CSV table of C-alpha atoms in Angstrom, one decimal:
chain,number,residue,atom,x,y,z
A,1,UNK,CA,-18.3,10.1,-5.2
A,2,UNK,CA,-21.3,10.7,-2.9
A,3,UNK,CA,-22.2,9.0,0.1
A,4,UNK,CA,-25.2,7.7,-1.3
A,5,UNK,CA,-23.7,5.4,-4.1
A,6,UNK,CA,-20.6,4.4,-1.9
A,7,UNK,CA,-23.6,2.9,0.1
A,8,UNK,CA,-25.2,1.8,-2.8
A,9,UNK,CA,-22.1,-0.8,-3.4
A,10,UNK,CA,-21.3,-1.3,0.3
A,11,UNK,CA,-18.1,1.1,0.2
A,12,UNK,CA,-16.4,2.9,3.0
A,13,UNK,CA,-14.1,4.5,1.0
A,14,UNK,CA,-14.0,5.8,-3.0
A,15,UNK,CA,-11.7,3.2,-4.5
A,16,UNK,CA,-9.7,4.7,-6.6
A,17,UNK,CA,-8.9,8.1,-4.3
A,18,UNK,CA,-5.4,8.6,-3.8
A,19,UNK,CA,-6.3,9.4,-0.2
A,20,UNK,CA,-7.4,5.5,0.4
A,21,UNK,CA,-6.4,4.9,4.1
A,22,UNK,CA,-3.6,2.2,4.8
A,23,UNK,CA,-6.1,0.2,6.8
A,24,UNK,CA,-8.7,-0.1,3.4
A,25,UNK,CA,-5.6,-2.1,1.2
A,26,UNK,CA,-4.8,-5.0,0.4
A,27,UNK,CA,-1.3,-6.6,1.2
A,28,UNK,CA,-0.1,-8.9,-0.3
A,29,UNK,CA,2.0,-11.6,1.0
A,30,UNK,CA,5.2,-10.7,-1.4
A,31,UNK,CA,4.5,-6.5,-0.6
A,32,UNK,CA,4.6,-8.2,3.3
A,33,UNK,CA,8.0,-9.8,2.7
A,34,UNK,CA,9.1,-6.8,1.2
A,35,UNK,CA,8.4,-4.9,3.8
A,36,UNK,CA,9.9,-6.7,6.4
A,37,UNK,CA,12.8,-7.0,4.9
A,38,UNK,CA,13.3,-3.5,4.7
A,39,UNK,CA,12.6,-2.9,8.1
A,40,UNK,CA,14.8,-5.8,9.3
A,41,UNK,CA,17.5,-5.2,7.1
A,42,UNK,CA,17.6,-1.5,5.7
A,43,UNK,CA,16.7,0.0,8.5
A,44,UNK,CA,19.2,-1.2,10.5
A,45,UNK,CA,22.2,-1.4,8.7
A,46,UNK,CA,21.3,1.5,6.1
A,47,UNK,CA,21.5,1.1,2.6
A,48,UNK,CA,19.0,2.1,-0.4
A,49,UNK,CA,16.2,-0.3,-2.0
A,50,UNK,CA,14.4,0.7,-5.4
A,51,UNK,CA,11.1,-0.2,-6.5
A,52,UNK,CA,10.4,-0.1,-9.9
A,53,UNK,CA,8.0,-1.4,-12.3
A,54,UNK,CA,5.2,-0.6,-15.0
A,55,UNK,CA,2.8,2.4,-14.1
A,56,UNK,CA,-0.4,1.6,-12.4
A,57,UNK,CA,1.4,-1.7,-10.4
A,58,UNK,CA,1.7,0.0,-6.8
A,59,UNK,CA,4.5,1.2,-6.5
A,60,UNK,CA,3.3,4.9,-4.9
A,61,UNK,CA,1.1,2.3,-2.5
A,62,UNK,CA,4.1,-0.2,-1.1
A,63,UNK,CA,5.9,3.7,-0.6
A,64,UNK,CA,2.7,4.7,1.4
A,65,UNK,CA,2.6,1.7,3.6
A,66,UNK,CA,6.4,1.8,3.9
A,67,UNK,CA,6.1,5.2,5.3
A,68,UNK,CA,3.1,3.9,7.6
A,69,UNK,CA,5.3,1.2,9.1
């Protein structure tokens, strides 16, 4: 996507580029419990967590910001 129509719609960023940066999404508020929980509680003690769900819900993104944190 070109500068010029990123502009065009007020975009910093193409939307739907798996190279988004963290700072351009979203959380929401149960992905931010999620998180914390993990680093609270995972991190700590050890252990495994699994996140699963239907394609195209976010999963690759909460591993991303995960990562981040």
């Amino acid at each position: 996507m070109n500068a010029r129509l990123l502009a065009l719609y007020g975009l910093k960023w193409h939307p739907f580029s798996s190279e988004l940066p963290i700072e351009a999404l979203y959380i929401p508020p149960r992905v931010e419990q999620f998180l914390w929980r993990i680093e609270q509680a995972q991190i700590r003690e050890g252990g495994f967590a699994m996140i699963h769900g239907e394609p195209g819900t976010g999963k690759s993104v909460v591993l991303r910001l995960l990562a981040e944190r």
